[in-house]
Coordinates of C-alpha atoms and ligand atoms in Angstrom, one line a residue:
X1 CA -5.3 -13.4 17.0
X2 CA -3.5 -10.2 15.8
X3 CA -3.5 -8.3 12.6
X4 CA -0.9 -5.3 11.8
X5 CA -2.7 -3.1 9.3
X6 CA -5.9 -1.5 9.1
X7 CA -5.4 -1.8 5.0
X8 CA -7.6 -3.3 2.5
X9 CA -5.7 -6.8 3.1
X10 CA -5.4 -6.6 7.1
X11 CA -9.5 -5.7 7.4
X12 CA -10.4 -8.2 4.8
X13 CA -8.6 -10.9 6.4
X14 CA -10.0 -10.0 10.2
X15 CA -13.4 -9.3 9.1
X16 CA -13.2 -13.1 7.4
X17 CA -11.8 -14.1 11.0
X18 CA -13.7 -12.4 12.9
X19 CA -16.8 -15.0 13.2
X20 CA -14.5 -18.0 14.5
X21 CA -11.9 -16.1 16.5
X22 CA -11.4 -12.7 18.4
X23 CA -9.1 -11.2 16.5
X24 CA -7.6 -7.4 17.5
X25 CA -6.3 -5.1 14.3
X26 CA -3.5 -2.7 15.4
X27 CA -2.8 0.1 12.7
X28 CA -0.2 3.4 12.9
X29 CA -2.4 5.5 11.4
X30 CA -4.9 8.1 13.4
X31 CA -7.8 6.1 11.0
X32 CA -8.5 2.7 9.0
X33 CA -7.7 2.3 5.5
X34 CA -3.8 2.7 4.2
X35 CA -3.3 3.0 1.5
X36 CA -7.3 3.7 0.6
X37 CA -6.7 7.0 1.9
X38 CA -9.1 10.5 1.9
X39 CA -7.8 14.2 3.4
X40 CA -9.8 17.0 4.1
X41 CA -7.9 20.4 3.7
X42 CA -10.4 23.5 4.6
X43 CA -13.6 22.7 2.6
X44 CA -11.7 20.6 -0.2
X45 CA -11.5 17.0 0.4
X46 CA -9.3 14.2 -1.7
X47 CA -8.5 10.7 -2.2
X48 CA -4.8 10.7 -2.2
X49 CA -4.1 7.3 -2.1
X50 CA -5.7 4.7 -4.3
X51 CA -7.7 5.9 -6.8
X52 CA -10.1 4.0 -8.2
X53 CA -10.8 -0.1 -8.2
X54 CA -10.9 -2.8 -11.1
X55 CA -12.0 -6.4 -10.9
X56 CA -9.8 -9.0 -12.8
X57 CA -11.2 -11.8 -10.7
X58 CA -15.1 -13.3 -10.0
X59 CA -13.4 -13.6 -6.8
X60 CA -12.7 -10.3 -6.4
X61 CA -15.9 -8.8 -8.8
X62 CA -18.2 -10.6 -6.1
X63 CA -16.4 -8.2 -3.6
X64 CA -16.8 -5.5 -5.2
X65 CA -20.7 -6.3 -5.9
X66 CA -21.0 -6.3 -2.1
X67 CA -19.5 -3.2 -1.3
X68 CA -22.0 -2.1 -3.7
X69 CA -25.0 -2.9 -2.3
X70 CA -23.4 -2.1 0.7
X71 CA -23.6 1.6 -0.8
X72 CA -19.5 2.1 0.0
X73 CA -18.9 1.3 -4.1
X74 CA -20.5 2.9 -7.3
X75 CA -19.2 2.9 -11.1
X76 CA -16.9 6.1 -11.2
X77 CA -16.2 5.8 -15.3
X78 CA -15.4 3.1 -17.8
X79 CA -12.5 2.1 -20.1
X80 CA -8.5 3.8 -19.7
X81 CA -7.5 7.3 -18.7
X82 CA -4.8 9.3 -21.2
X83 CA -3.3 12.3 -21.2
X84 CA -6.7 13.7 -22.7
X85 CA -9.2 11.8 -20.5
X86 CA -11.0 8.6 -21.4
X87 CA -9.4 7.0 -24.1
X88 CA -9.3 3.2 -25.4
X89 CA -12.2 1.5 -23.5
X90 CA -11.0 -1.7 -22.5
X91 CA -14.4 -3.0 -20.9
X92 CA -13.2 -3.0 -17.0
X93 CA -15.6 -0.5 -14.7
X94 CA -13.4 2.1 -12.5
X95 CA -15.7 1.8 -9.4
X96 CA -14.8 5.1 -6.8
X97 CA -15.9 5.0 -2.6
X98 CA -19.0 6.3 -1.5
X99 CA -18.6 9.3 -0.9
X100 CA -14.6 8.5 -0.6
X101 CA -12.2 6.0 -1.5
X102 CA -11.9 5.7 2.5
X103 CA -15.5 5.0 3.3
X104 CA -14.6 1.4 1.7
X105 CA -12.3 0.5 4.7
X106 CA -14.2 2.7 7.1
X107 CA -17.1 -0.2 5.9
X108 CA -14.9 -3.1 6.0
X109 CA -13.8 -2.4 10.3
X110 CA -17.1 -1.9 11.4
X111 CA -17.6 -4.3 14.0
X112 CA -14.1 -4.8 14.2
X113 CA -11.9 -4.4 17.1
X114 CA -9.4 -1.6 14.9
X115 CA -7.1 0.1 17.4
X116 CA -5.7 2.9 15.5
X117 CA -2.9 5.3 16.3
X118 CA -1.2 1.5 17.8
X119 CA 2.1 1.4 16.3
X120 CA 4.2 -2.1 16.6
X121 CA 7.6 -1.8 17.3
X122 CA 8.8 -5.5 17.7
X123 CA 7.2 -9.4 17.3
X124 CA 9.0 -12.0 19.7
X125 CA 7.9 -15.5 20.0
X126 CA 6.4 -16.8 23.0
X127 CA 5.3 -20.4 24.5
X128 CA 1.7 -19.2 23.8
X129 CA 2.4 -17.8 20.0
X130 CA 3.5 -14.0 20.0
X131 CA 4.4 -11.7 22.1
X132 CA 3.4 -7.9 20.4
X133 CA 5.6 -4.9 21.2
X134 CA 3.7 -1.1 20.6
X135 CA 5.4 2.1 20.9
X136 CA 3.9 3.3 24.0
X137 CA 5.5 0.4 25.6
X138 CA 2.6 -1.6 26.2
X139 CA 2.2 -5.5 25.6
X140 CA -0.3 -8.1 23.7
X141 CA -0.1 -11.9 23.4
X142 CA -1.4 -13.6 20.5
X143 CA -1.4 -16.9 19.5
X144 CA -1.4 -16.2 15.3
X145 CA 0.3 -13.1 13.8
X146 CA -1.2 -11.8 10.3
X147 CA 1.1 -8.8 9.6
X148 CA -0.3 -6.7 6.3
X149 CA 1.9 -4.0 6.4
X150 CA 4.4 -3.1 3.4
X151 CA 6.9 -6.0 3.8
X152 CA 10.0 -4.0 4.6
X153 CA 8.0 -2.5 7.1
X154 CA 6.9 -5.7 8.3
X155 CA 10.5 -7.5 8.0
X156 CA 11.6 -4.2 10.4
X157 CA 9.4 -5.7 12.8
X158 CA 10.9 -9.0 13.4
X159 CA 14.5 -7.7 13.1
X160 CA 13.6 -5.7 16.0
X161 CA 13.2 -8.9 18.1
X162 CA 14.8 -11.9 18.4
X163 CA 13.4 -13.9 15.1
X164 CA 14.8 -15.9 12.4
X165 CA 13.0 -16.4 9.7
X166 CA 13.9 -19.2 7.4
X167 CA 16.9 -18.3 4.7
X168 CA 14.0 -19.0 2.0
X169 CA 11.2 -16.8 3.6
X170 CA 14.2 -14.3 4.1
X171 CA 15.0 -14.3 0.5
X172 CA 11.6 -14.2 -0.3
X173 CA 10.7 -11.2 1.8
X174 CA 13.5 -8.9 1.1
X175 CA 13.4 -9.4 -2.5
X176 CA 10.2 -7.5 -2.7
X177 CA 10.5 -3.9 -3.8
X178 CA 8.2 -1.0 -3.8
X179 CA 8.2 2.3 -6.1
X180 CA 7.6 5.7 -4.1
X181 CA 4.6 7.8 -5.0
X182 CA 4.4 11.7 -4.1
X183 CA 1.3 13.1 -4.3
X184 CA -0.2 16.6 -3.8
X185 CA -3.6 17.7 -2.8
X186 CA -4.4 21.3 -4.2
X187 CA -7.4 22.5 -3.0
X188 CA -8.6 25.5 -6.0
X189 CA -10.0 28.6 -6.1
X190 CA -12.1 27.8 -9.3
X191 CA -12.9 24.8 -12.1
X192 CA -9.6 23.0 -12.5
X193 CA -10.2 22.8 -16.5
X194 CA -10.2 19.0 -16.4
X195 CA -12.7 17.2 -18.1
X196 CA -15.6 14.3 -18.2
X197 CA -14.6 11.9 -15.6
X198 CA -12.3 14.4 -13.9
X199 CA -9.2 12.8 -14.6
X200 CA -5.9 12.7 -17.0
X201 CA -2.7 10.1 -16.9
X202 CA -0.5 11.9 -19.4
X203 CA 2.3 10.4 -21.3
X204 CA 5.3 12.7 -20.6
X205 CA 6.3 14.7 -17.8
X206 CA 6.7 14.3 -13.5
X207 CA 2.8 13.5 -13.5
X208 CA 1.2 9.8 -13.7
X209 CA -1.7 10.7 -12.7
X210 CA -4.2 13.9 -12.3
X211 CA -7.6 13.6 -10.6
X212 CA -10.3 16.5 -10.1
X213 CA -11.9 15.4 -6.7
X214 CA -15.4 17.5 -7.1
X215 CA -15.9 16.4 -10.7
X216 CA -15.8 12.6 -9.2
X217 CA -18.1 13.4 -6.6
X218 CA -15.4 13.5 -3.7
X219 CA -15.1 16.6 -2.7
X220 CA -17.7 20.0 -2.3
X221 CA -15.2 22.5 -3.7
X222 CA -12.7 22.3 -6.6
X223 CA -9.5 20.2 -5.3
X224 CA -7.2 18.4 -7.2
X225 CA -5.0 15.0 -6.8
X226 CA -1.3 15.1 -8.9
X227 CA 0.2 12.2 -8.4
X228 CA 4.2 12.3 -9.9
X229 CA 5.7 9.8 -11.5
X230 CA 7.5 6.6 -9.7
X231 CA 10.7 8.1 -11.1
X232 CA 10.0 11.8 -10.3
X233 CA 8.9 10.9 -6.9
X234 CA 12.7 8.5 -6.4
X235 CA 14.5 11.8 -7.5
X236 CA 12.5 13.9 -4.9
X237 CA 11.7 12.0 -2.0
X238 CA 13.2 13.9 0.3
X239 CA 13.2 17.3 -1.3
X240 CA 11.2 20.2 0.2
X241 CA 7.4 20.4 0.2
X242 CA 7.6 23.9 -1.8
X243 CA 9.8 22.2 -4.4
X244 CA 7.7 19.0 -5.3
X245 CA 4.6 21.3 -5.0
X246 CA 6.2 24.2 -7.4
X247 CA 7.0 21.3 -10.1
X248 CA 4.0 19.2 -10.0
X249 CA 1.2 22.6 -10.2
X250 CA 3.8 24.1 -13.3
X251 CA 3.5 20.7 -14.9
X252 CA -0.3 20.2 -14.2
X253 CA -1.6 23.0 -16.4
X254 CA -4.6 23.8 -14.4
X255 CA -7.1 26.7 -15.4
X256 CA -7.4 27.9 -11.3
X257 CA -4.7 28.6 -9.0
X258 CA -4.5 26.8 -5.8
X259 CA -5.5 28.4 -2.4
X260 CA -2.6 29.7 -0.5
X261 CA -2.4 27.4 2.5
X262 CA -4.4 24.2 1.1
X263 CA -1.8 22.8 -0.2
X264 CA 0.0 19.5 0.9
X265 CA 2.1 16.5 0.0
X266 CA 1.7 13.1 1.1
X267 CA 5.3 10.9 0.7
X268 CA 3.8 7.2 0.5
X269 CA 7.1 5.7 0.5
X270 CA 5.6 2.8 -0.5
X271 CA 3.0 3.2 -3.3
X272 CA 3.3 0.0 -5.1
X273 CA 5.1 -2.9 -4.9
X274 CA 7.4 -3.3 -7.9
X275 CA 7.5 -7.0 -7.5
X276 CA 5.8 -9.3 -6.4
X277 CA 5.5 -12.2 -4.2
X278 CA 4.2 -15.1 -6.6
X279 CA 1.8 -16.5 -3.8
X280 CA -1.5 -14.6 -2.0
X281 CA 0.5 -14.5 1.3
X282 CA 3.0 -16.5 2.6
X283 CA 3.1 -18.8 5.9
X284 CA 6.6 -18.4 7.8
X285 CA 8.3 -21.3 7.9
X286 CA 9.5 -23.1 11.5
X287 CA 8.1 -20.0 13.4
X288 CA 4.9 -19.4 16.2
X289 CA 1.7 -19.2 13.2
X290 CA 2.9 -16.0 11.0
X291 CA 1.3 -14.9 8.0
X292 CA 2.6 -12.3 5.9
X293 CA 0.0 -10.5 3.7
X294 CA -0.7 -7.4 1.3
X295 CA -0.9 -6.5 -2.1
X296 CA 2.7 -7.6 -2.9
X297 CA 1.2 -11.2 -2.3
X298 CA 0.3 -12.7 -5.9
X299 CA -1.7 -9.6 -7.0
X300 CA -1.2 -6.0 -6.9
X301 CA -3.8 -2.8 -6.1
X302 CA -7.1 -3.0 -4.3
X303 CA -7.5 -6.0 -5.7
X304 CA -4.4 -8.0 -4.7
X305 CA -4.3 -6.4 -1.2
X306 CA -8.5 -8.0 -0.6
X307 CA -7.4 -11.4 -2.5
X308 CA -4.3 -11.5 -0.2
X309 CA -6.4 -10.9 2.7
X310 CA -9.1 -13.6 2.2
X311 CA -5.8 -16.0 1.1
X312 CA -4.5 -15.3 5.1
X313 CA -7.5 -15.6 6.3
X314 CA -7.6 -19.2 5.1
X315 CA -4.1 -20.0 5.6
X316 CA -4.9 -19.4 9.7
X317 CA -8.0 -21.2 9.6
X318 CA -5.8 -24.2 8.3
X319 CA -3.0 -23.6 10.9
X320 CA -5.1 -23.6 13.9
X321 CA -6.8 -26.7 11.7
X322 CA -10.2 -25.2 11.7
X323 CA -12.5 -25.5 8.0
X324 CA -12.1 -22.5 5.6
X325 CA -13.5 -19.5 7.3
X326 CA -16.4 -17.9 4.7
X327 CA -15.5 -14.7 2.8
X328 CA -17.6 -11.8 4.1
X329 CA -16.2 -9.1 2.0
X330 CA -14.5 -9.5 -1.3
X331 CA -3.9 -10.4 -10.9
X332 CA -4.7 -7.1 -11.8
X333 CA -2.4 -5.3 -14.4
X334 CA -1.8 -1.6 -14.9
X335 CA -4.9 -0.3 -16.5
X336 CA -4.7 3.2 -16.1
Ligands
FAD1 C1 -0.7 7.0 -4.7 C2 -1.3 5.7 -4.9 C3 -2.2 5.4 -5.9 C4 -2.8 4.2 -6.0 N1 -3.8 4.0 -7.0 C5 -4.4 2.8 -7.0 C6 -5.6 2.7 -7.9 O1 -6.0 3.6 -8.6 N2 -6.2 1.5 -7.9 C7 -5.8 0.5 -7.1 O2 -6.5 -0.6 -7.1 N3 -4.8 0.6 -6.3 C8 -4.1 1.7 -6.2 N4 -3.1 1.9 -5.3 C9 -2.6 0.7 -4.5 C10 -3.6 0.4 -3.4 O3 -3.8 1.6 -2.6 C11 -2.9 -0.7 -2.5 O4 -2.6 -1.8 -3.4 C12 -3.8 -1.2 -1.4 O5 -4.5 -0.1 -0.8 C13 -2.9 -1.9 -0.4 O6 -3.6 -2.4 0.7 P1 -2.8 -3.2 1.9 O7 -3.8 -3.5 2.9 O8 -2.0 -4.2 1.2 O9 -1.7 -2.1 2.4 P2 -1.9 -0.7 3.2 O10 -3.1 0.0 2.7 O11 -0.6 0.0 3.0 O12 -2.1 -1.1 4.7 C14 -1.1 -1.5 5.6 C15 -1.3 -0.8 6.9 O13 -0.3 -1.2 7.8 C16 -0.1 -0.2 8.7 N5 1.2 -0.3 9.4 C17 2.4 -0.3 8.8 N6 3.4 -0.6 9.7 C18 2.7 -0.7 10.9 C19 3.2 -0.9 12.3 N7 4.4 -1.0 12.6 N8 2.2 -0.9 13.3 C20 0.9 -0.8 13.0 N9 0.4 -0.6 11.7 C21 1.3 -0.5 10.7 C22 -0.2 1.1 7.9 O14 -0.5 2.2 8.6 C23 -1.3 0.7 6.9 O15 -2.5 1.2 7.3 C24 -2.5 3.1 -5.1 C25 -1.6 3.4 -4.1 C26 -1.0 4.7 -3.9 C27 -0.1 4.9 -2.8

């Protein structure tokens, strides 16, 4: 069995797998984790990617739980961030990674067979399932497909071979959007002048979100996360790295300057999905066992992406007519 993604949603869904079948995960990326993503620049270290994690679900709060005693999870702050820090406590836990966001994934594909830096290229059906195309030309068979990637990443994928899929999983698939984020990682040369928690969402302006990454325990030395605006980050996706840097320090106010040459800005193309799929993951119809999983199935965040996972996870124990597998690692709303 094959999974595309080394995400929250592919490594949930193989590690659930993992005790009944052998089950490879093939991810682009030099390491595990996606969108749960940490950088080191010089000293400074940041989570770029996902931030922080809420529970909306016992399903998912059980999770959670485990990757707490696991020691990959801890309480980061409670209640909403504003422009001025923690304002309106709503009652949900922000839990952070131990010591990064990352270390949750890094946690979640131990024992796993992750091969990273294995891009797929192409899916084509064979008499035994799939046939699984990589870059580097090389070849796997697989009898079930669970492919986590964003979904117009993942519909690339099976245009590139010689698939239909249904006109309703079609319609389906290409109807879900995503919004761009752009997000740079300053690394400081003193305190960035951001407060309690270490972190700020404010109400105006090309930022959406401000994190100080020593204040939350991430990284040694003062480095900050900006992340801009969906809208701001539409307008500038492909502008110049000196421009979206220029804008978003000017707009962040800090007290320290950043450090000439620790600087750098990550383009996740896509951040978020925008809208969403209504069920966990969805089972292609009249095609070799293909499951199509991620956050954009029936959830959203962290959270949607591990629910999605275990929800594939299931779905191939019932095509290959096997009981439920059991969940071995664990619909949210904007709660920033
Ligand atoms: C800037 C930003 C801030 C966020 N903030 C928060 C937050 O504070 N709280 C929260 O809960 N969520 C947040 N999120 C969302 C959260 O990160 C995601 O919902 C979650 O991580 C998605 O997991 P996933 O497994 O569905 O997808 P991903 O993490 O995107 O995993 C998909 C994987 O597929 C791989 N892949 C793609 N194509 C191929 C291919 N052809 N071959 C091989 N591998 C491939 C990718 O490399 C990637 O690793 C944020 C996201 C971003 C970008």
């Amino acid at each position: 069995m094959l999974v595309v993604g080394a995400g929250v949603a592919g490594l949930t869904a193989a590690r659930n797998l993992s005790d009944s079948y052998d089950v490879v995960v093939l991810d682009k990326g030099r390491g595990v984790g996606g969108r749960l993503a940490t950088r080191r620049i010089g000293d400074a270290t940041f989570d770029h990617g996902a931030q922080f994690i809420t529970t909306h679900t016992p399903e998912f709060a059980e999770v959670v739980a485990g990757w707490e005693r696991a020691g990959v999870a801890r309480p980061w702050f409670q209640g909403r961030i504003g422009p001025g820090g923690i304002v309106n406590p709503d009652g949900h836990t922000r839990f952070r990674g131990v010591a990064t966001m990352n270390a949750i994934a890094k946690h979640l594909a131990e024992g796993l067979d992750v091969r990273v830096s294995s891009r797929v290229v192409a899916l084509d059906p064979s008499d035994a399932g799939w046939r699984i195309r990589l870059d580097d030309a090389a070849e796997l068979a697989a009898a079930v497909v669970v492919l986590t990637a964003p979904v117009p990443q993942a519909l690339a994928l099976l245009t590139a071979g010689p698939i239909a899929l249904s006109a309703g999983d079609a319609r389906a698939l290409q109807s879900i959007r995503y919004e761009p984020c752009l997000a740079v990682m300053a690394a400081l040369d003193g305190a960035s002048g951001l407060d309690g928690p270490g972190a700020v969402h404010p109400s105006v302006g090309p930022i959406e979100w401000m994190a100080d990454n020593g204040r939350k325990g991430v990284s040694a030395t003062p480095a900050v996360t900006i992340h801009a605006t969906a809208e701001f980050s539409e307008r500038h996706l492909v502008s110049s790295d000196e421009l979206v840097i220029s804008e978003l320090v000017r707009a962040a106010g800090l007290r320290a300057r950043p450090i000439d040459g620790q600087v750098q800005v990550q383009r996740w193309r896509y951040a978020r999905p925008a809208t969403l799929h209504p069920e966990r993951c969805l089972v292609a119809d009249g095609l070799p066992p293909l499951v199509f999983a991620g956050d954009a199935f029936g959830g959203s965040k962290v959270e949607g992406a591990a629910l999605s996972g275990i929800a594939a996870s299931v779905a191939v124990a019932s095509l290959l007519g096997r009981a439920e597998p059991p969940t071995r690692s664990g619909a949210p709303t904007d709660d920033r």
